[in-house]
Amino acid sequence: MRNVIGKYLDTIDALKLEDRMLTHNTLILGEEGSGKTNLACRIRNFVIDSNVPTLYMDFANSREEEVELRYKDEYFNYIRFDESEAFDKEFAQLIAQKKHIYMAVDPSFFSNKREKKSKLSRVISQQALLDDYYYFFHDIENLNGFYTKFEDFLLYMLSFANLQKQGFTFLAQPHPTFENPHLKLLFSFLYVGKCSNANYFNTAILKTLKKNKFYYQCRTAYPTLLFNDIKSSMVKIDEYVPEL
């Protein structure tokens, strides 16, 4: 089990992923080159080792030859989203076989109208995926107005009931969208990553962190009348080197 992913910088303890990671969602914010993808690889390996299939969405819409080598392991199955019958058939086959899926996506397929649900949202919110898959959303460079379509992503993709089954990891660059108080409150309910209070992160502070270092916050597993206690630490994530 590849559950040791780094170390705490304020103690001698190793940083380990636990089974809670499979249902408690993670928000990773950081500048380009901060190590977001490396951390996502560590989480993905843990999910794979836990026998949970993964759906990794690359919103840079990368061609297969552009995908980083660390993803191209024995579980790598590439597909590019489009609104065609050929895509629907291939995607359905991957899901039926519970294959790990790496899907390149152009964010313009999300709807920018409040009353309209995009086909992309319908595809990734189908019940077979929600029941069995762990999701990764990778917004690499804030491409094509992704944040203007954030409402479609939030409202239609995963309901609160579905979030209780399998989790997801959302990676993003720091962006003013995440400083919105309403989004912060929403993320404080959804995410285990940065959720201590109404001002649980400041994107300006995140920009000062060195590569593979993160300000890590998680809710403890001990129930309370309100929210569980928050544990905060500085952590360093080990660099993932694929096994050849």
PDB file of C-alpha atoms in Angstrom:
ATOM      1  CA  MET A   1       0.000   0.000   0.000  1.00  0.00           C
ATOM      2  CA  ARG A   2       1.496   3.312  -1.106  1.00  0.00           C
ATOM      3  CA  ASN A   3      -0.012   5.263   1.775  1.00  0.00           C
ATOM      4  CA  VAL A   4       3.119   7.057   3.039  1.00  0.00           C
ATOM      5  CA  ILE A   5       3.300  10.183   0.877  1.00  0.00           C
ATOM      6  CA  GLY A   6       5.611  12.525   2.783  1.00  0.00           C
ATOM      7  CA  LYS A   7       6.307  13.909   6.229  1.00  0.00           C
ATOM      8  CA  TYR A   8       5.165  16.545   8.674  1.00  0.00           C
ATOM      9  CA  LEU A   9       7.610  19.408   9.047  1.00  0.00           C
ATOM     10  CA  ASP A  10       6.650  20.147  12.665  1.00  0.00           C
ATOM     11  CA  THR A  11       6.957  16.552  13.959  1.00  0.00           C
ATOM     12  CA  ILE A  12       8.954  13.420  13.140  1.00  0.00           C
ATOM     13  CA  ASP A  13       5.844  11.590  11.931  1.00  0.00           C
ATOM     14  CA  ALA A  14       5.314  10.360   8.388  1.00  0.00           C
ATOM     15  CA  LEU A  15       2.347  11.726   6.467  1.00  0.00           C
ATOM     16  CA  LYS A  16       0.045   8.807   5.705  1.00  0.00           C
ATOM     17  CA  LEU A  17      -3.171   8.543   3.744  1.00  0.00           C
ATOM     18  CA  GLU A  18      -6.004   6.690   5.462  1.00  0.00           C
ATOM     19  CA  ASP A  19      -9.182   5.050   4.224  1.00  0.00           C
ATOM     20  CA  ARG A  20     -11.058   8.264   5.074  1.00  0.00           C
ATOM     21  CA  MET A  21      -9.380   9.773   2.004  1.00  0.00           C
ATOM     22  CA  LEU A  22     -11.670   7.631  -0.155  1.00  0.00           C
ATOM     23  CA  THR A  23     -14.770   9.488   1.050  1.00  0.00           C
ATOM     24  CA  HIS A  24     -13.423  12.796   2.396  1.00  0.00           C
ATOM     25  CA  ASN A  25     -12.694  15.127  -0.506  1.00  0.00           C
ATOM     26  CA  THR A  26      -9.543  17.124  -1.074  1.00  0.00           C
ATOM     27  CA  LEU A  27      -8.957  20.578  -2.490  1.00  0.00           C
ATOM     28  CA  ILE A  28      -5.360  21.282  -3.562  1.00  0.00           C
ATOM     29  CA  LEU A  29      -4.505  24.885  -4.433  1.00  0.00           C
ATOM     30  CA  GLY A  30      -1.089  25.955  -5.630  1.00  0.00           C
ATOM     31  CA  GLU A  31       0.860  27.863  -8.237  1.00  0.00           C
ATOM     32  CA  GLU A  32       2.217  26.186 -11.369  1.00  0.00           C
ATOM     33  CA  GLY A  33       5.210  24.104 -10.290  1.00  0.00           C
ATOM     34  CA  SER A  34       4.039  23.902  -6.669  1.00  0.00           C
ATOM     35  CA  GLY A  35       3.642  20.122  -6.708  1.00  0.00           C
ATOM     36  CA  LYS A  36      -0.124  19.788  -7.133  1.00  0.00           C
ATOM     37  CA  THR A  37       0.241  17.067  -9.747  1.00  0.00           C
ATOM     38  CA  ASN A  38       2.800  15.194  -7.666  1.00  0.00           C
ATOM     39  CA  LEU A  39       0.430  15.163  -4.687  1.00  0.00           C
ATOM     40  CA  ALA A  40      -2.428  14.044  -6.932  1.00  0.00           C
ATOM     41  CA  CYS A  41      -0.277  11.133  -8.155  1.00  0.00           C
ATOM     42  CA  ARG A  42       0.300  10.088  -4.541  1.00  0.00           C
ATOM     43  CA  ILE A  43      -3.430  10.192  -3.810  1.00  0.00           C
ATOM     44  CA  ARG A  44      -4.221   8.335  -7.046  1.00  0.00           C
ATOM     45  CA  ASN A  45      -1.790   5.543  -6.176  1.00  0.00           C
ATOM     46  CA  PHE A  46      -3.454   5.136  -2.775  1.00  0.00           C
ATOM     47  CA  VAL A  47      -6.909   4.993  -4.353  1.00  0.00           C
ATOM     48  CA  ILE A  48      -5.726   2.413  -6.892  1.00  0.00           C
ATOM     49  CA  ASP A  49      -4.158   0.298  -4.139  1.00  0.00           C
ATOM     50  CA  SER A  50      -7.526   0.466  -2.335  1.00  0.00           C
ATOM     51  CA  ASN A  51      -9.176  -1.207  -5.356  1.00  0.00           C
ATOM     52  CA  VAL A  52     -11.265   1.846  -6.217  1.00  0.00           C
ATOM     53  CA  PRO A  53     -11.373   2.848  -9.916  1.00  0.00           C
ATOM     54  CA  THR A  54     -10.418   6.437 -10.732  1.00  0.00           C
ATOM     55  CA  LEU A  55     -11.674   9.011 -13.212  1.00  0.00           C
ATOM     56  CA  TYR A  56      -8.974  11.642 -13.826  1.00  0.00           C
ATOM     57  CA  MET A  57     -10.119  14.679 -15.778  1.00  0.00           C
ATOM     58  CA  ASP A  58      -7.454  16.831 -17.402  1.00  0.00           C
ATOM     59  CA  PHE A  59      -8.993  20.209 -18.263  1.00  0.00           C
ATOM     60  CA  ALA A  60      -5.977  21.181 -20.333  1.00  0.00           C
ATOM     61  CA  ASN A  61      -7.475  18.811 -22.937  1.00  0.00           C
ATOM     62  CA  SER A  62      -4.075  17.169 -23.412  1.00  0.00           C
ATOM     63  CA  ARG A  63      -3.361  14.834 -26.283  1.00  0.00           C
ATOM     64  CA  GLU A  64      -2.244  11.375 -25.206  1.00  0.00           C
ATOM     65  CA  GLU A  65       1.397  12.045 -26.127  1.00  0.00           C
ATOM     66  CA  GLU A  66       1.336  15.176 -23.928  1.00  0.00           C
ATOM     67  CA  VAL A  67       0.299  13.353 -20.752  1.00  0.00           C
ATOM     68  CA  GLU A  68       3.044  13.047 -18.143  1.00  0.00           C
ATOM     69  CA  LEU A  69       4.818   9.703 -18.043  1.00  0.00           C
ATOM     70  CA  ARG A  70       4.018   9.214 -14.350  1.00  0.00           C
ATOM     71  CA  TYR A  71       0.361   8.644 -15.307  1.00  0.00           C
ATOM     72  CA  LYS A  72       1.149   6.108 -17.993  1.00  0.00           C
ATOM     73  CA  ASP A  73       1.254   3.070 -15.767  1.00  0.00           C
ATOM     74  CA  GLU A  74      -0.557  -0.225 -16.237  1.00  0.00           C
ATOM     75  CA  TYR A  75      -3.822   1.458 -15.195  1.00  0.00           C
ATOM     76  CA  PHE A  76      -3.689   4.239 -17.791  1.00  0.00           C
ATOM     77  CA  ASN A  77      -6.656   4.361 -20.182  1.00  0.00           C
ATOM     78  CA  TYR A  78      -6.825   7.570 -22.199  1.00  0.00           C
ATOM     79  CA  ILE A  79      -9.984   9.029 -23.717  1.00  0.00           C
ATOM     80  CA  ARG A  80     -10.901  12.534 -24.947  1.00  0.00           C
ATOM     81  CA  PHE A  81     -14.370  13.871 -24.227  1.00  0.00           C
ATOM     82  CA  ASP A  82     -16.621  14.878 -27.075  1.00  0.00           C
ATOM     83  CA  GLU A  83     -20.341  14.836 -27.727  1.00  0.00           C
ATOM     84  CA  SER A  84     -20.425  11.828 -30.027  1.00  0.00           C
ATOM     85  CA  GLU A  85     -21.859   8.327 -30.046  1.00  0.00           C
ATOM     86  CA  ALA A  86     -18.362   6.890 -30.488  1.00  0.00           C
ATOM     87  CA  PHE A  87     -17.243   8.542 -27.236  1.00  0.00           C
ATOM     88  CA  ASP A  88     -20.368   7.385 -25.392  1.00  0.00           C
ATOM     89  CA  LYS A  89     -19.768   3.789 -26.457  1.00  0.00           C
ATOM     90  CA  GLU A  90     -16.070   3.747 -25.534  1.00  0.00           C
ATOM     91  CA  PHE A  91     -16.653   5.516 -22.203  1.00  0.00           C
ATOM     92  CA  ALA A  92     -19.494   3.141 -21.273  1.00  0.00           C
ATOM     93  CA  GLN A  93     -17.245   0.155 -21.980  1.00  0.00           C
ATOM     94  CA  LEU A  94     -14.497   1.516 -19.713  1.00  0.00           C
ATOM     95  CA  ILE A  95     -16.999   2.077 -16.910  1.00  0.00           C
ATOM     96  CA  ALA A  96     -18.551  -1.376 -17.318  1.00  0.00           C
ATOM     97  CA  GLN A  97     -15.086  -2.896 -16.887  1.00  0.00           C
ATOM     98  CA  LYS A  98     -14.310  -0.502 -13.979  1.00  0.00           C
ATOM     99  CA  LYS A  99     -11.151   0.642 -15.709  1.00  0.00           C
ATOM    100  CA  HIS A 100      -9.114   3.587 -14.476  1.00  0.00           C
ATOM    101  CA  ILE A 101      -9.865   6.440 -16.872  1.00  0.00           C
ATOM    102  CA  TYR A 102      -7.750   9.452 -17.873  1.00  0.00           C
ATOM    103  CA  MET A 103     -10.094  11.801 -19.712  1.00  0.00           C
ATOM    104  CA  ALA A 104      -8.940  14.939 -21.536  1.00  0.00           C
ATOM    105  CA  VAL A 105     -11.664  17.590 -21.391  1.00  0.00           C
ATOM    106  CA  ASP A 106     -12.162  20.991 -22.982  1.00  0.00           C
ATOM    107  CA  PRO A 107     -13.846  23.068 -20.216  1.00  0.00           C
ATOM    108  CA  SER A 108     -15.927  24.862 -22.847  1.00  0.00           C
ATOM    109  CA  PHE A 109     -18.194  21.788 -22.821  1.00  0.00           C
ATOM    110  CA  PHE A 110     -19.486  22.932 -19.402  1.00  0.00           C
ATOM    111  CA  SER A 111     -22.609  25.053 -19.565  1.00  0.00           C
ATOM    112  CA  ASN A 112     -22.447  28.778 -18.843  1.00  0.00           C
ATOM    113  CA  LYS A 113     -26.220  29.063 -18.401  1.00  0.00           C
ATOM    114  CA  ARG A 114     -27.716  28.511 -14.982  1.00  0.00           C
ATOM    115  CA  GLU A 115     -30.825  26.727 -16.239  1.00  0.00           C
ATOM    116  CA  LYS A 116     -28.931  24.450 -18.656  1.00  0.00           C
ATOM    117  CA  LYS A 117     -27.209  21.224 -17.672  1.00  0.00           C
ATOM    118  CA  SER A 118     -24.335  20.383 -20.003  1.00  0.00           C
ATOM    119  CA  LYS A 119     -23.841  16.952 -21.509  1.00  0.00           C
ATOM    120  CA  LEU A 120     -20.409  16.895 -19.873  1.00  0.00           C
ATOM    121  CA  SER A 121     -22.024  17.273 -16.439  1.00  0.00           C
ATOM    122  CA  ARG A 122     -24.564  14.577 -17.280  1.00  0.00           C
ATOM    123  CA  VAL A 123     -21.840  12.193 -18.436  1.00  0.00           C
ATOM    124  CA  ILE A 124     -19.628  12.573 -15.355  1.00  0.00           C
ATOM    125  CA  SER A 125     -22.567  12.453 -12.941  1.00  0.00           C
ATOM    126  CA  GLN A 126     -24.001   9.171 -14.175  1.00  0.00           C
ATOM    127  CA  GLN A 127     -24.784   6.846 -11.305  1.00  0.00           C
ATOM    128  CA  ALA A 128     -22.366   4.083 -12.289  1.00  0.00           C
ATOM    129  CA  LEU A 129     -19.499   6.538 -11.835  1.00  0.00           C
ATOM    130  CA  LEU A 130     -20.853   8.094  -8.646  1.00  0.00           C
ATOM    131  CA  ASP A 131     -21.314   4.690  -7.045  1.00  0.00           C
ATOM    132  CA  ASP A 132     -17.877   3.273  -7.774  1.00  0.00           C
ATOM    133  CA  TYR A 133     -15.338   5.876  -8.912  1.00  0.00           C
ATOM    134  CA  TYR A 134     -13.000   8.328  -7.194  1.00  0.00           C
ATOM    135  CA  TYR A 135     -12.795  11.569  -9.173  1.00  0.00           C
ATOM    136  CA  PHE A 136      -9.794  13.775  -9.933  1.00  0.00           C
ATOM    137  CA  PHE A 137     -10.407  17.240 -11.401  1.00  0.00           C
ATOM    138  CA  HIS A 138      -7.272  18.931 -12.628  1.00  0.00           C
ATOM    139  CA  ASP A 139      -7.632  22.562 -13.627  1.00  0.00           C
ATOM    140  CA  ILE A 140      -4.089  23.126 -14.806  1.00  0.00           C
ATOM    141  CA  GLU A 141      -4.064  26.704 -16.132  1.00  0.00           C
ATOM    142  CA  ASN A 142      -7.528  28.194 -15.601  1.00  0.00           C
ATOM    143  CA  LEU A 143      -8.195  27.492 -19.256  1.00  0.00           C
ATOM    144  CA  ASN A 144     -11.112  28.732 -21.344  1.00  0.00           C
ATOM    145  CA  GLY A 145     -13.065  30.457 -18.580  1.00  0.00           C
ATOM    146  CA  PHE A 146     -13.310  27.344 -16.430  1.00  0.00           C
ATOM    147  CA  TYR A 147     -14.283  29.348 -13.367  1.00  0.00           C
ATOM    148  CA  THR A 148     -17.136  31.093 -15.161  1.00  0.00           C
ATOM    149  CA  LYS A 149     -18.593  27.615 -15.634  1.00  0.00           C
ATOM    150  CA  PHE A 150     -17.953  26.578 -12.034  1.00  0.00           C
ATOM    151  CA  GLU A 151     -21.651  26.655 -11.197  1.00  0.00           C
ATOM    152  CA  ASP A 152     -22.425  23.905 -13.687  1.00  0.00           C
ATOM    153  CA  PHE A 153     -19.619  21.836 -12.169  1.00  0.00           C
ATOM    154  CA  LEU A 154     -20.828  22.291  -8.590  1.00  0.00           C
ATOM    155  CA  LEU A 155     -24.592  22.110  -8.994  1.00  0.00           C
ATOM    156  CA  TYR A 156     -24.953  19.211 -11.375  1.00  0.00           C
ATOM    157  CA  MET A 157     -21.957  16.949 -11.016  1.00  0.00           C
ATOM    158  CA  LEU A 158     -22.091  15.614  -7.477  1.00  0.00           C
ATOM    159  CA  SER A 159     -24.866  15.902  -4.913  1.00  0.00           C
ATOM    160  CA  PHE A 160     -24.220  15.856  -1.163  1.00  0.00           C
ATOM    161  CA  ALA A 161     -25.669  12.328  -1.012  1.00  0.00           C
ATOM    162  CA  ASN A 162     -23.302  11.077  -3.709  1.00  0.00           C
ATOM    163  CA  LEU A 163     -20.301  12.650  -1.992  1.00  0.00           C
ATOM    164  CA  GLN A 164     -20.802  10.267   0.913  1.00  0.00           C
ATOM    165  CA  LYS A 165     -19.932   7.262  -1.262  1.00  0.00           C
ATOM    166  CA  GLN A 166     -16.662   8.072  -3.026  1.00  0.00           C
ATOM    167  CA  GLY A 167     -14.626  11.241  -2.854  1.00  0.00           C
ATOM    168  CA  PHE A 168     -12.760  13.408  -5.271  1.00  0.00           C
ATOM    169  CA  THR A 169      -9.647  15.551  -5.468  1.00  0.00           C
ATOM    170  CA  PHE A 170      -9.826  18.970  -7.084  1.00  0.00           C
ATOM    171  CA  LEU A 171      -6.565  20.669  -8.115  1.00  0.00           C
ATOM    172  CA  ALA A 172      -6.457  24.331  -9.077  1.00  0.00           C
ATOM    173  CA  GLN A 173      -4.313  27.401  -9.358  1.00  0.00           C
ATOM    174  CA  PRO A 174      -5.027  30.107  -6.751  1.00  0.00           C
ATOM    175  CA  HIS A 175      -7.772  32.253  -8.202  1.00  0.00           C
ATOM    176  CA  PRO A 176     -10.039  35.049  -6.903  1.00  0.00           C
ATOM    177  CA  THR A 177     -12.990  32.669  -7.306  1.00  0.00           C
ATOM    178  CA  PHE A 178     -11.770  30.756  -4.252  1.00  0.00           C
ATOM    179  CA  GLU A 179     -11.698  33.942  -2.156  1.00  0.00           C
ATOM    180  CA  ASN A 180     -15.453  34.304  -2.524  1.00  0.00           C
ATOM    181  CA  PRO A 181     -16.946  33.912   1.016  1.00  0.00           C
ATOM    182  CA  HIS A 182     -19.821  31.772  -0.254  1.00  0.00           C
ATOM    183  CA  LEU A 183     -17.459  29.353  -2.013  1.00  0.00           C
ATOM    184  CA  LYS A 184     -15.278  29.223   1.085  1.00  0.00           C
ATOM    185  CA  LEU A 185     -18.291  28.258   3.166  1.00  0.00           C
ATOM    186  CA  LEU A 186     -19.259  25.614   0.618  1.00  0.00           C
ATOM    187  CA  PHE A 187     -15.751  24.173   0.532  1.00  0.00           C
ATOM    188  CA  SER A 188     -15.685  24.116   4.340  1.00  0.00           C
ATOM    189  CA  PHE A 189     -18.469  21.532   4.119  1.00  0.00           C
ATOM    190  CA  LEU A 190     -17.153  19.584   1.126  1.00  0.00           C
ATOM    191  CA  TYR A 191     -13.400  19.430   1.507  1.00  0.00           C
ATOM    192  CA  VAL A 192     -11.008  18.000   4.022  1.00  0.00           C
ATOM    193  CA  GLY A 193      -8.058  19.984   2.689  1.00  0.00           C
ATOM    194  CA  LYS A 194      -8.386  23.662   3.601  1.00  0.00           C
ATOM    195  CA  CYS A 195     -11.411  24.126   5.828  1.00  0.00           C
ATOM    196  CA  SER A 196     -10.706  25.523   9.300  1.00  0.00           C
ATOM    197  CA  ASN A 197     -13.090  28.513   9.226  1.00  0.00           C
ATOM    198  CA  ALA A 198     -14.600  31.170   6.968  1.00  0.00           C
ATOM    199  CA  ASN A 199     -11.083  32.288   6.007  1.00  0.00           C
ATOM    200  CA  TYR A 200      -9.577  28.841   5.822  1.00  0.00           C
ATOM    201  CA  PHE A 201      -6.987  29.777   3.193  1.00  0.00           C
ATOM    202  CA  ASN A 202      -5.455  32.855   1.642  1.00  0.00           C
ATOM    203  CA  THR A 203      -4.284  32.382  -1.917  1.00  0.00           C
ATOM    204  CA  ALA A 204      -1.570  35.034  -1.455  1.00  0.00           C
ATOM    205  CA  ILE A 205       0.022  32.905   1.288  1.00  0.00           C
ATOM    206  CA  LEU A 206      -0.135  29.779  -0.853  1.00  0.00           C
ATOM    207  CA  LYS A 207       2.008  31.498  -3.483  1.00  0.00           C
ATOM    208  CA  THR A 208       4.953  31.693  -1.060  1.00  0.00           C
ATOM    209  CA  LEU A 209       5.255  27.948  -0.455  1.00  0.00           C
ATOM    210  CA  LYS A 210       8.143  26.027  -2.016  1.00  0.00           C
ATOM    211  CA  LYS A 211       7.594  23.062  -4.336  1.00  0.00           C
ATOM    212  CA  ASN A 212       5.932  20.014  -2.722  1.00  0.00           C
ATOM    213  CA  LYS A 213       5.254  21.902   0.525  1.00  0.00           C
ATOM    214  CA  PHE A 214       1.639  22.442   1.541  1.00  0.00           C
ATOM    215  CA  TYR A 215      -0.271  23.944   4.432  1.00  0.00           C
ATOM    216  CA  TYR A 216      -2.258  20.850   5.374  1.00  0.00           C
ATOM    217  CA  GLN A 217      -5.512  20.930   7.312  1.00  0.00           C
ATOM    218  CA  CYS A 218      -7.816  18.016   7.996  1.00  0.00           C
ATOM    219  CA  ARG A 219     -10.801  17.329  10.165  1.00  0.00           C
ATOM    220  CA  THR A 220     -10.169  14.716  12.842  1.00  0.00           C
ATOM    221  CA  ALA A 221     -12.222  11.537  12.843  1.00  0.00           C
ATOM    222  CA  TYR A 222     -13.612  12.244  16.309  1.00  0.00           C
ATOM    223  CA  PRO A 223     -17.247  13.439  16.100  1.00  0.00           C
ATOM    224  CA  THR A 224     -18.411  16.565  17.923  1.00  0.00           C
ATOM    225  CA  LEU A 225     -21.717  18.405  18.186  1.00  0.00           C
ATOM    226  CA  LEU A 226     -20.649  20.766  15.399  1.00  0.00           C
ATOM    227  CA  PHE A 227     -17.586  20.320  13.191  1.00  0.00           C
ATOM    228  CA  ASN A 228     -14.802  17.963  14.152  1.00  0.00           C
ATOM    229  CA  ASP A 229     -11.588  19.571  15.332  1.00  0.00           C
ATOM    230  CA  ILE A 230      -9.138  20.850  12.725  1.00  0.00           C
ATOM    231  CA  LYS A 231      -5.558  19.595  12.592  1.00  0.00           C
ATOM    232  CA  SER A 232      -3.151  21.988  10.850  1.00  0.00           C
ATOM    233  CA  SER A 233       0.444  21.276   9.844  1.00  0.00           C
ATOM    234  CA  MET A 234       3.111  22.075   7.294  1.00  0.00           C
ATOM    235  CA  VAL A 235       3.906  18.990   5.222  1.00  0.00           C
ATOM    236  CA  LYS A 236       6.351  18.020   2.495  1.00  0.00           C
ATOM    237  CA  ILE A 237       5.223  15.557  -0.158  1.00  0.00           C
ATOM    238  CA  ASP A 238       7.739  13.029  -1.470  1.00  0.00           C
ATOM    239  CA  GLU A 239       8.444  13.247  -5.195  1.00  0.00           C
ATOM    240  CA  TYR A 240       6.774  10.387  -7.013  1.00  0.00           C
ATOM    241  CA  VAL A 241       9.085   8.428  -9.296  1.00  0.00           C
ATOM    242  CA  PRO A 242       7.192   5.926 -11.477  1.00  0.00           C
ATOM    243  CA  GLU A 243       8.315   2.314 -11.304  1.00  0.00           C
ATOM    244  CA  LEU A 244       9.632   1.201 -14.672  1.00  0.00           C
TER     245      LEU A 244
END
